[in-house]
Structures are given as C-alpha cells and as structure tokens.
Amino acid sequence: MQAVKMVITGPFSAGKTQFIGSISEIDVVSTERKISSSAEKVKDATTVAMDFGRITVGDDLVLYLFGTPGQRRFDFMWDILSQGMLGFVVMVDSTKPETFREAKRVLETFESYAATPYVVAANKQDMEDAWEPEDLRIILRLRPEVKILPCVATDKETVKNVLLELLYSILEEIDKVEKAR
Amino acid sequence: MALKGNLRDFSTTQLLNLINLARKTGTLSIQNNGNSAQMSFREGKLIYAFMGPEEDNHLAQILHNAGKLSEDQARIIQARAKGTSDKQLGHMLIQRGHITQSDIIQSVRQNVLDTVYKLFTWAEGLFRFEANALPSPGHITIPIDLESVIMEGSRRLKEWEILQEELPNLDICLRFTDRPDARLQNINLTVEEWRVVSFVNPRNSIRQIARANNLSDFEIRRIVYGMLQAGLVEIIRPPRPTPQAPARQSSTRQEILQEQGIDDPQSPAVKRSVVVRLIDRIRGL
Ligand SMILES: Nc1nc2c(ncn2[C@@H]2O[C@H](COP(=O)(O)OP(=O)(O)O)[C@@H](O)[C@H]2O)c(=O)[nH]1
Ligand SMILES: [Mg+2]
C-alpha cells in the first residue's frame, strides 16, 4: 500500500477544514478545539490544530490530505508534513485583506521548506467582498509559474479543480526533471 | 468584485503597484478619521487625485498654490466660475491670456502628486477601488506613470517595521524584471538609487550591495522596496535546502508517520504513474 500526501495550509479561517471536508471520503478528523474568542489561541505550541482527510485511489494507493495552520510556531509540524509530500495548497480567504501579509509569509516559509510544487487557492470567491485571484497574485508576489485558482471550499467542483491543477503542476515538474536527465 | 481593505494591511505603494501591473481603470477612495482622498486611474496610469473638500481642489486654488494666481485673483475667479468646470475655466483663462496651457498642466500635475505623496504618510484608512469609475469629464486629467510615483513614495517611507516585514531577508539577490514595459529610463532615480541599480545582479545579495555602497539596513531596504514595488527588479529565491538536509529525527515524526501509514519520508519522488492515477481518481469524484 502506497500512501501519498498533500498539505493544505494557510492563515487561520482561510477554509482549510472546509476544503478537506468537501472532498474527503471520511469525515474530516480535526484536532482543532473550538475556540471561544475570534482570534486563534493556541497557548501550547505542542498542541496543533490539524485536519486529516483521505481519498482512496485503489487497493494499493491512497491520498491523504493534511490541513495545517501556517503560523511560524507550527514550523516543527511543517517539518514533519513536508517529508515525502507531493505538493501543497496555500489557501487564502479572499475577503480578508488583513490576512494577505500572513498568507505571503506562510507561502514563503513553506516554499523554503519543500521543493515541491504548490498552488494558491483564492478561497471564498462566492462572497461579494472577495478580491480577484489576479489581484491576489500581485499582492502575494507570486511568480508567474505558480497558479492561483478561484475556489469556493464548500463547492466540491472548485476543490477538485484546485487539486487537479496542483497535480498537473506536479506532473509538469516530473517531466521537466526527466527531460533534464 | 471588491478591492477593499485597510491601509494598515497594505502600503499605498503596494496598492499602486497592483493598479499599475494590472493596468486598472477606476477610482480609489480612502477614508481616514474624517479625512478623505480619491485617486483615479486609467489603464494603470494616475490621472487625477484630490484630498479634502472639493473647493480646495478648485482649479483657481490649484493655480494659486502653484503661484500662478494671486490670492485675490483666485478668490474672484472661483466665485465667478461657480458652475463652470475646471476644463471650461482653464480654456477661458488661456483664451484671455491670463495663463498658459503648460502652467495649467504643471500646476494640476503637481497638485495630484502632492495629494498622493500626502497619502503615503497615512498609516491607516479604509480604501475601496471602484472599477471603471472616473472623474466627470469636466475635470482636467493628466496621465502620470506610476513607477516614478511609487519610487518617490518609498523615499518618503519612514516606518522601519513595514520595510523589515516586507524584506526580512537581506541575503537574497535581485535581478531586473523582464517586463517589457518596465521603463527604467522614465524613472528619476537618486544617485544612491542609481548606485544600487548598478549593482543589481543575480550574484550580489542585497546585503553585499548595501556594504558596497555604505548603506544602512534601513536605507537599502527602502531603496530595494521601492524598486520592487515599481516593478524594476524582482527577488531571486534563495536556493532551497536539499531534500536530504538533516531532518529532525524526532520520535513524534516517526510516530505520526507510522500511525498514518505514510511512506518512508526519505523515499524517492513519486512516480509519474501515481500522479496520473490520482488525477483520474479526482476527476471521477
Ligand atoms: N462563503 C464561504 N465560506 C467559507 C468558504 N470556505 C470556508 N468558509 C467558512 O469560513 C469559516 C472558516 O473555515 P475553516 O475551514 O474552518 O477555516 P480553517 O481555519 O482554515 O480551517 C467557516 O465558517 C467556513 O464555513 C467558502 O468558500 N465560502
Ligand atoms: Mg480548520
């Protein structure tokens, strides 16, 4: 049995849990505790809110989806997750410009950890206040080859599209490496 | 769709950079403690801006501020010109020989720039971009390239923290963007900025450039930030650590991996066939 994984990361409340929930065949296993206040309060850096979802491909292959917060203090988790990871998705709440700086930081941190391809999901595009993906591309200073995709985490089709685009990027990367040989 | 937020979370240069790169047309309104300002853009060029009440931005006032009309002249003209648009008034003044067309253009341009530079000092304020909204046709609009405005704006940046946050790492290198429309020749750079430009090279880190030019961390950050926002240069990502870099062998990691049946982390990259199968599966979901 081969297991591969993808990581869904991004600022608090970007829609990571929802994203995994929309596509996972099991109910999302979430270690996240309900937090009463609006801000995220994780006092103990060793307890990490993490989601876990699964998509079975066949008897011999399964894809795991991990949702993990992007904050610095979870760096040690990232270390664990990035090993053997296929690729990752950075989720951004397109309606919350106050989180874009954080998203950029997450993106840059995680990019430095793993040489795997990633895509950015401009989430909550169903809301009126959502920034357009191409405006986000500029604000987040994405390189041209990094895809930014419109997403509504509650809509399975857009979630599928994000994962597929990530997989296409991974395929391109593999082909590039093979060609170089 | 919306383009709104608070200046707390963006610098004004960042917004202008966005408008410039995306070649946007429309009007950006900013509100801050009862003070308000507007900037209008056509295809990524600044064409109009004003701050405060409409009458302070009357053409007669602008010409007075620029020293082209005396205070009395300005007051009389403004009173008589009620209901006349700036454009009509401008034509009238030119025809009567009071003033030349280039006086008007220069004064209006300066007023727009003064407004924008004042905006650069606003640390917060709600902003909203109304796509395709433009000043009414009676206003005098003059297209101004944003690159120069952005460079000047970053020269006025005083907040060390913003720069620190935007450019945390000085051990990265820069290269010139290959944007075909990056117009270095249209931008006025200071001597120091030209020096920095002459050192831009994928092999020189920002820190090295600063050393070579005797610039403090703050000064080099400010210059590089301006050049980044103006789209002149881009960052080259530092080389990534190799995948086999000493991984932390914590028991936690092993436990989690075992629990979840994940392959050995040091396993080679996945095969193409695995990715193709994943694609097929997800397409079919
Ligand atoms: N309208 C809308 N709401 C969303 C979307 N994605 C997530 N949400 C909501 O945003 C909130 C935060 O989402 P959650 O998945 O918990 O974010 P997380 O902190 O990244 O795991 C929840 O109330 C979700 O229901 C979306 O695409 N559209
Ligand atoms: Mg969550």
Coordinates of C-alpha atoms and ligand atoms in Angstrom, one line a residue:
Chain A
M1 CA 0.0 0.0 0.0
Q2 CA 1.4 3.3 -1.0
A3 CA 0.3 6.5 0.7
V4 CA 0.9 9.9 -0.7
K5 CA 0.1 13.2 0.9
M6 CA -0.8 16.7 0.1
V7 CA -0.8 19.6 2.6
I8 CA -3.4 22.3 2.8
T9 CA -2.1 25.3 4.6
G10 CA -2.9 29.0 5.0
P11 CA -3.9 31.5 7.6
F12 CA -6.5 30.9 10.3
S13 CA -10.0 30.7 8.9
A14 CA -8.9 30.5 5.3
G15 CA -11.1 27.5 4.7
K16 CA -8.7 24.6 5.1
T17 CA -11.1 22.4 7.2
Q18 CA -13.9 23.1 4.8
F19 CA -11.7 22.3 1.8
I20 CA -10.7 18.9 3.0
G21 CA -14.2 18.2 4.2
S22 CA -15.6 18.8 0.8
I23 CA -13.5 16.1 -0.9
S24 CA -12.5 13.6 1.8
E25 CA -14.3 10.3 1.8
I26 CA -14.0 10.2 5.5
D27 CA -15.3 12.8 7.9
V28 CA -12.5 15.2 8.5
V29 CA -10.6 14.2 11.5
S30 CA -9.9 17.5 13.1
T31 CA -7.8 18.0 16.2
E32 CA -9.0 21.6 16.3
R33 CA -10.6 22.6 19.5
K34 CA -13.5 25.0 19.5
I35 CA -12.1 28.4 20.4
S36 CA -14.5 30.8 22.0
S37 CA -12.8 34.0 21.0
S38 CA -12.5 35.1 17.5
A39 CA -8.7 35.1 17.5
E40 CA -6.9 31.8 17.4
K41 CA -5.5 31.0 20.7
V42 CA -3.2 28.1 20.9
K43 CA -1.2 28.6 24.1
D44 CA 0.8 25.4 24.0
A45 CA 2.9 25.1 20.8
T46 CA 2.8 21.4 21.1
T47 CA -0.9 21.1 20.5
V48 CA -1.6 21.8 16.9
A49 CA -4.9 22.1 15.2
M50 CA -4.7 19.7 12.3
D51 CA -7.2 18.2 9.8
F52 CA -6.9 14.9 8.2
G53 CA -8.8 13.6 5.1
R54 CA -8.5 10.7 2.8
I55 CA -9.1 9.8 -0.8
T56 CA -8.7 6.1 -1.7
V57 CA -7.4 5.6 -5.2
G58 CA -7.2 1.8 -5.2
D59 CA -6.2 -1.2 -3.1
D60 CA -2.6 -0.1 -3.3
L61 CA -2.8 3.7 -3.3
V62 CA -4.3 6.3 -1.0
L63 CA -4.0 10.1 -0.9
Y64 CA -4.0 11.8 2.5
L65 CA -4.8 15.4 2.9
F66 CA -3.4 17.3 5.8
G67 CA -4.7 20.7 6.8
T68 CA -2.3 22.7 8.9
P69 CA -2.1 26.2 10.1
G70 CA 0.5 28.4 8.6
Q71 CA 1.9 30.2 11.6
R72 CA 5.5 30.2 12.5
R73 CA 5.1 28.4 15.7
F74 CA 3.9 25.3 13.8
D75 CA 7.2 25.1 11.9
F76 CA 8.0 21.8 13.6
M77 CA 4.8 20.3 12.1
W78 CA 5.7 21.5 8.7
D79 CA 9.0 19.7 9.1
I80 CA 7.1 16.5 9.6
L81 CA 4.5 17.0 7.0
S82 CA 6.7 18.2 4.2
Q83 CA 8.7 15.0 4.1
G84 CA 7.6 13.0 1.1
M85 CA 4.9 15.4 0.3
L86 CA 3.6 15.5 -3.2
G87 CA 2.7 19.2 -3.2
F88 CA 0.8 21.8 -1.2
V89 CA -2.1 24.2 -1.4
V90 CA -1.9 27.6 0.2
M91 CA -5.4 28.8 1.0
V92 CA -6.3 32.4 1.3
D93 CA -9.5 34.0 2.4
S94 CA -10.0 36.4 -0.5
T95 CA -12.4 38.5 1.6
K96 CA -9.9 39.2 4.4
P97 CA -7.1 41.6 3.1
E98 CA -5.8 41.8 6.7
T99 CA -4.6 38.2 6.3
F100 CA -2.8 38.6 3.0
R101 CA 0.5 39.5 4.6
E102 CA 0.3 36.4 6.8
A103 CA -0.5 34.4 3.7
K104 CA 2.5 35.7 1.9
R105 CA 4.6 34.8 4.9
V106 CA 3.2 31.3 5.1
L107 CA 3.9 30.9 1.4
E108 CA 7.5 32.0 1.6
T109 CA 8.2 29.9 4.7
F110 CA 6.7 26.8 3.3
E111 CA 8.3 27.3 -0.1
S112 CA 11.7 27.3 1.6
Y113 CA 10.9 24.0 3.3
A114 CA 9.9 22.0 0.4
A115 CA 10.9 21.9 -3.3
T116 CA 7.5 20.5 -4.2
P117 CA 5.1 22.4 -6.4
Y118 CA 2.2 24.3 -4.9
V119 CA -0.8 26.3 -5.9
V120 CA -2.7 29.1 -4.2
A121 CA -6.4 28.8 -3.7
A122 CA -8.2 32.2 -3.7
N123 CA -11.0 30.9 -1.4
K124 CA -14.5 32.3 -0.7
Q125 CA -15.0 33.6 -4.2
D126 CA -18.7 33.3 -3.6
M127 CA -18.6 36.3 -1.4
E128 CA -19.2 39.8 -2.6
D129 CA -16.1 41.2 -0.9
A130 CA -13.7 38.7 -2.4
W131 CA -10.6 40.0 -4.1
E132 CA -10.0 38.7 -7.6
P133 CA -7.4 36.0 -7.9
E134 CA -5.2 38.1 -10.3
D135 CA -5.1 40.9 -7.8
L136 CA -4.1 38.5 -5.1
R137 CA -1.3 37.2 -7.4
I138 CA 0.2 40.7 -7.5
I139 CA -0.2 41.3 -3.8
L140 CA 1.3 38.0 -2.8
R141 CA 4.0 38.5 -5.4
L142 CA 3.5 35.0 -6.9
R143 CA 5.9 34.0 -9.6
P144 CA 4.2 33.6 -13.0
E145 CA 4.5 29.8 -13.0
V146 CA 2.6 29.5 -9.7
K147 CA -1.1 29.0 -10.3
I148 CA -3.7 31.0 -8.3
L149 CA -7.1 29.4 -8.6
P150 CA -10.5 30.7 -7.7
C151 CA -12.1 28.5 -5.0
V152 CA -15.2 28.0 -3.0
A153 CA -14.3 25.4 -0.4
T154 CA -17.9 24.4 0.0
D155 CA -18.2 23.7 -3.7
K156 CA -16.7 20.3 -4.4
E157 CA -16.1 21.1 -8.1
T158 CA -13.8 24.0 -7.3
V159 CA -12.0 22.0 -4.7
K160 CA -11.4 19.2 -7.3
N161 CA -10.1 21.8 -9.7
V162 CA -7.6 23.1 -7.2
L163 CA -6.3 19.6 -6.5
L164 CA -6.2 18.7 -10.2
E165 CA -4.3 21.9 -11.1
L166 CA -1.8 21.0 -8.4
L167 CA -1.4 17.5 -9.8
Y168 CA -0.9 18.9 -13.3
S169 CA 1.9 21.1 -11.9
I170 CA 3.4 18.1 -10.2
L171 CA 3.3 16.2 -13.5
E172 CA 5.0 19.1 -15.3
E173 CA 7.7 19.1 -12.7
I174 CA 8.3 15.4 -13.1
D175 CA 8.5 15.7 -16.8
K176 CA 10.9 18.6 -16.5
V177 CA 13.2 16.6 -14.3
E178 CA 13.1 13.6 -16.6
K179 CA 13.9 15.7 -19.6
A180 CA 16.8 17.2 -17.8
R181 CA 18.3 13.8 -17.4
Chain B
M1 CA -15.6 42.3 -7.5
A2 CA -14.2 44.1 -4.5
L3 CA -10.8 45.6 -4.0
K4 CA -11.1 47.0 -0.5
G5 CA -9.4 46.9 2.8
N6 CA -7.4 49.0 5.3
L7 CA -4.1 50.8 4.6
R8 CA -2.9 49.1 7.9
D9 CA -2.5 45.9 5.9
F10 CA -1.0 47.4 2.7
S11 CA 1.3 50.2 2.0
T12 CA 0.0 52.7 -0.5
T13 CA 2.9 51.8 -2.8
Q14 CA 1.6 48.2 -2.8
L15 CA -1.8 49.3 -4.0
L16 CA -0.3 51.5 -6.6
N17 CA 1.9 48.6 -7.7
L18 CA -1.2 46.5 -8.1
I19 CA -3.0 49.1 -10.1
N20 CA 0.0 49.6 -12.3
L21 CA 0.7 46.0 -13.0
A22 CA -3.0 45.1 -13.6
R23 CA -3.4 48.2 -15.7
K24 CA -6.6 49.1 -13.8
T25 CA -9.1 51.8 -14.6
G26 CA -11.2 53.3 -11.8
T27 CA -11.1 55.3 -8.7
L28 CA -9.5 54.5 -5.3
S29 CA -11.2 56.2 -2.4
I30 CA -9.6 56.4 1.0
Q31 CA -11.2 57.5 4.3
N32 CA -9.2 58.2 7.4
N33 CA -10.5 60.0 10.5
G34 CA -12.9 62.2 8.6
N35 CA -10.3 63.0 6.1
S36 CA -10.8 61.6 2.6
A37 CA -9.0 61.3 -0.7
Q38 CA -9.5 60.0 -4.1
M39 CA -7.2 58.8 -6.9
S40 CA -8.3 58.0 -10.3
F41 CA -6.5 55.8 -12.8
R42 CA -6.9 55.0 -16.5
E43 CA -5.2 51.8 -17.7
G44 CA -2.7 51.8 -14.8
K45 CA -1.8 55.5 -15.1
L46 CA -2.7 58.0 -12.4
I47 CA -4.9 60.7 -14.0
Y48 CA -6.4 62.6 -11.1
A49 CA -6.3 62.9 -7.3
F50 CA -7.7 65.1 -4.7
M51 CA -7.9 65.3 -0.9
G52 CA -10.3 67.1 1.3
P53 CA -13.2 69.3 0.2
E54 CA -13.9 69.8 -3.4
E55 CA -13.5 73.6 -3.3
D56 CA -9.9 73.3 -2.0
N57 CA -9.2 71.4 -5.3
H58 CA -10.8 74.0 -7.5
L59 CA -8.6 75.0 -10.4
A60 CA -8.3 78.5 -9.2
Q61 CA -6.9 77.3 -5.8
I62 CA -4.5 74.9 -7.5
L63 CA -3.2 77.7 -9.7
H64 CA -2.9 79.9 -6.6
N65 CA -1.0 77.2 -4.7
A66 CA 1.4 76.9 -7.6
G67 CA 2.0 80.7 -7.6
K68 CA 0.3 81.3 -10.9
L69 CA -2.6 83.4 -9.5
S70 CA -2.6 85.8 -6.6
E71 CA -4.9 85.1 -3.7
D72 CA -7.3 87.8 -4.8
Q73 CA -7.4 86.6 -8.3
A74 CA -8.0 83.1 -7.2
R75 CA -10.9 84.1 -4.9
I76 CA -12.6 86.3 -7.6
I77 CA -12.2 83.7 -10.3
Q78 CA -13.5 80.9 -8.0
A79 CA -16.6 83.0 -7.1
R80 CA -17.3 83.9 -10.7
A81 CA -16.7 80.5 -12.0
K82 CA -19.4 78.8 -10.0
G83 CA -20.9 76.1 -12.1
T84 CA -18.1 76.1 -14.6
S85 CA -16.0 73.0 -14.9
D86 CA -12.2 73.1 -14.4
K87 CA -11.8 72.4 -18.1
Q88 CA -14.0 75.2 -19.2
L89 CA -12.3 77.6 -16.7
G90 CA -8.9 76.5 -17.9
H91 CA -9.9 77.3 -21.5
M92 CA -11.2 80.6 -20.5
L93 CA -8.1 81.6 -18.6
I94 CA -5.9 80.6 -21.5
Q95 CA -8.0 82.4 -24.1
R96 CA -7.9 85.6 -22.0
G97 CA -4.1 85.3 -21.9
H98 CA -4.0 85.1 -18.0
I99 CA -2.1 81.9 -18.1
T100 CA -0.6 79.3 -20.5
Q101 CA -1.7 75.8 -21.0
S102 CA 1.6 74.4 -19.7
D103 CA 1.1 76.4 -16.5
I104 CA -2.2 74.7 -16.0
I105 CA -0.8 71.2 -16.8
Q106 CA 2.1 71.7 -14.5
S107 CA 0.1 73.0 -11.6
V108 CA -2.6 70.3 -11.9
R109 CA 0.1 67.6 -12.1
Q110 CA 1.9 69.0 -9.0
N111 CA -1.4 69.1 -7.1
V112 CA -2.1 65.4 -8.0
L113 CA 1.4 64.4 -6.9
D114 CA 1.2 66.4 -3.7
T115 CA -2.0 64.7 -2.9
V116 CA -0.6 61.2 -3.5
Y117 CA 2.6 61.9 -1.5
K118 CA 0.5 63.0 1.4
L119 CA -1.4 59.8 1.1
F120 CA 1.8 57.9 1.5
T121 CA 2.0 59.1 5.1
W122 CA -1.3 57.7 6.0
A123 CA -0.7 54.6 8.1
E124 CA -4.3 53.6 8.1
G125 CA -7.6 54.3 6.4
L126 CA -10.3 52.3 4.7
F127 CA -9.9 52.1 1.0
R128 CA -12.1 50.9 -1.8
F129 CA -11.4 50.7 -5.5
E130 CA -14.4 51.3 -7.8
A131 CA -13.5 49.7 -11.1
N132 CA -14.3 51.9 -14.1
A133 CA -15.4 54.9 -12.1
L134 CA -13.7 58.0 -13.4
P135 CA -13.9 61.7 -12.6
S136 CA -16.6 63.6 -14.5
P137 CA -15.5 64.9 -17.9
G138 CA -15.2 68.5 -16.7
H139 CA -12.1 67.6 -14.6
I140 CA -8.6 68.1 -16.0
T141 CA -6.9 64.8 -16.1
I142 CA -3.2 64.3 -16.8
P143 CA -1.7 60.8 -17.2
I144 CA 1.2 60.2 -14.8
D145 CA 3.3 57.0 -14.9
L146 CA 3.0 55.2 -11.5
E147 CA 6.6 53.8 -11.4
S148 CA 8.0 57.3 -10.6
V149 CA 5.3 57.9 -8.1
I150 CA 6.0 54.6 -6.4
M151 CA 9.7 55.3 -6.2
E152 CA 9.1 58.7 -4.7
G153 CA 6.6 57.3 -2.3
S154 CA 9.0 54.8 -0.9
R155 CA 11.6 57.5 -0.5
R156 CA 9.2 59.0 2.0
L157 CA 8.6 55.8 3.9
K158 CA 9.6 56.3 7.5
E159 CA 8.3 53.1 9.0
W160 CA 11.1 50.8 9.7
E161 CA 8.7 48.0 10.6
I162 CA 7.0 47.9 7.3
L163 CA 10.3 47.5 5.5
Q164 CA 11.5 44.9 7.9
E165 CA 8.4 42.9 7.3
E166 CA 8.4 43.3 3.6
L167 CA 12.0 42.5 3.2
P168 CA 13.0 40.4 6.2
N169 CA 16.0 38.7 4.5
L170 CA 18.9 40.7 3.1
D171 CA 20.8 37.6 1.9
I172 CA 18.7 37.3 -1.2
C173 CA 19.6 38.5 -4.7
L174 CA 17.9 40.7 -7.2
R175 CA 17.5 40.7 -10.9
F176 CA 15.9 43.1 -13.3
T177 CA 12.4 42.1 -14.3
D178 CA 11.9 41.2 -18.0
R179 CA 8.6 43.0 -18.1
P180 CA 8.8 44.6 -21.5
D181 CA 7.1 47.8 -20.1
A182 CA 9.4 48.3 -17.2
R183 CA 10.6 51.8 -18.1
L184 CA 13.8 52.4 -16.2
Q185 CA 14.6 55.3 -18.4
N186 CA 11.4 57.1 -17.4
I187 CA 12.1 57.0 -13.8
N188 CA 14.1 59.6 -11.9
L189 CA 16.4 57.9 -9.5
T190 CA 18.6 59.4 -6.9
V191 CA 22.3 59.0 -7.0
E192 CA 22.1 56.4 -4.3
E193 CA 19.4 54.5 -6.2
W194 CA 21.5 54.5 -9.4
R195 CA 24.4 53.1 -7.4
V196 CA 22.2 50.3 -6.2
V197 CA 20.8 49.7 -9.7
S198 CA 24.4 49.3 -11.0
F199 CA 25.0 46.5 -8.5
V200 CA 21.8 44.6 -9.3
N201 CA 23.0 41.2 -10.4
P202 CA 21.9 37.6 -9.5
R203 CA 25.2 37.1 -7.8
N204 CA 25.1 40.1 -5.4
S205 CA 23.0 39.8 -2.3
I206 CA 21.1 42.8 -1.0
R207 CA 23.4 42.9 2.0
Q208 CA 26.5 42.9 -0.3
I209 CA 25.1 45.8 -2.3
A210 CA 24.4 47.7 0.9
R211 CA 28.0 47.1 2.1
A212 CA 29.5 48.2 -1.2
N213 CA 27.6 51.4 -1.0
N214 CA 27.8 52.2 2.7
L215 CA 24.0 52.0 3.1
S216 CA 22.4 51.1 6.4
D217 CA 19.9 48.2 6.5
F218 CA 17.1 50.7 6.6
E219 CA 18.3 52.7 3.6
I220 CA 19.0 49.6 1.4
R221 CA 15.6 48.2 2.4
R222 CA 13.8 51.4 1.4
I223 CA 15.5 51.6 -2.0
V224 CA 15.0 47.9 -2.8
Y225 CA 11.4 48.0 -1.6
G226 CA 10.8 51.0 -3.9
M227 CA 12.4 49.2 -6.9
L228 CA 10.4 46.1 -6.2
Q229 CA 7.1 47.9 -5.9
A230 CA 7.9 49.9 -9.1
G231 CA 8.4 46.6 -10.8
L232 CA 12.0 47.3 -11.8
V233 CA 13.6 44.3 -10.0
E234 CA 12.4 41.1 -8.6
I235 CA 13.7 38.8 -5.9
I236 CA 15.5 35.6 -6.8
R237 CA 14.5 33.0 -4.3
P238 CA 17.4 31.7 -2.2
P239 CA 18.4 28.1 -3.1
R240 CA 16.2 25.7 -1.3
P241 CA 17.7 23.4 1.3
T242 CA 18.3 20.0 -0.3
P243 CA 15.6 17.4 0.4
Q244 CA 18.2 15.3 2.3
A245 CA 19.1 18.1 4.7
P246 CA 19.4 16.9 8.2
A247 CA 15.9 16.2 9.1
R248 CA 14.9 16.3 12.7
Q249 CA 14.6 12.7 13.8
S250 CA 12.0 13.3 16.5
S251 CA 10.0 10.4 17.7
T252 CA 6.9 12.4 17.1
R253 CA 7.5 12.4 13.4
Q254 CA 8.1 8.6 13.3
E255 CA 5.0 8.0 15.3
I256 CA 2.8 10.1 13.2
L257 CA 4.1 8.6 10.0
Q258 CA 3.6 5.1 11.3
E259 CA 0.2 5.8 12.6
Q260 CA -0.9 7.2 9.3
G261 CA 0.9 4.6 7.2
I262 CA 2.9 7.2 5.3
D263 CA 5.8 6.1 3.2
D264 CA 9.3 6.5 4.4
P265 CA 10.0 10.2 4.2
Q266 CA 13.3 9.7 2.6
S267 CA 11.7 7.7 -0.2
P268 CA 12.4 9.0 -3.8
A269 CA 9.9 11.3 -5.5
V270 CA 6.7 9.7 -6.5
K271 CA 6.4 8.1 -9.9
R272 CA 4.6 9.7 -12.8
S273 CA 2.1 6.8 -12.9
V274 CA 1.0 7.6 -9.3
V275 CA 0.2 11.2 -10.2
V276 CA -1.7 10.1 -13.3
R277 CA -3.8 7.7 -11.2
L278 CA -4.5 10.5 -8.7
I279 CA -5.7 12.7 -11.5
D280 CA -8.0 10.1 -12.8
R281 CA -9.5 9.4 -9.4
I282 CA -10.1 13.1 -8.5
R283 CA -11.6 13.8 -11.9
G284 CA -14.1 11.0 -11.3
L285 CA -15.1 12.2 -7.8
Ligands
LIG1 N1 -18.8 31.6 2.0 C1 -17.8 30.8 2.1 N2 -17.5 30.4 3.4 C2 -16.4 29.5 3.5 C3 -15.7 29.0 2.4 N3 -14.7 28.3 2.9 C4 -14.8 28.2 4.2 N4 -15.9 29.0 4.6 C5 -16.3 29.3 6.0 O1 -15.2 30.0 6.6 C6 -15.0 29.6 8.0 C7 -13.6 29.2 8.2 O2 -13.4 28.0 7.5 P1 -12.5 26.8 8.1 O3 -12.5 25.7 7.1 O4 -12.8 26.4 9.5 O5 -11.1 27.5 8.1 P2 -9.6 27.0 8.6 O6 -9.3 27.7 9.9 O7 -8.7 27.4 7.5 O8 -9.7 25.5 8.8 C8 -16.1 28.6 8.2 O9 -17.2 29.2 8.8 C9 -16.4 28.0 6.9 O10 -17.7 27.6 6.8 C10 -16.1 29.5 1.1 O11 -15.5 29.1 0.1 N5 -17.2 30.3 1.0
MG2 MG -9.5 24.4 10.5

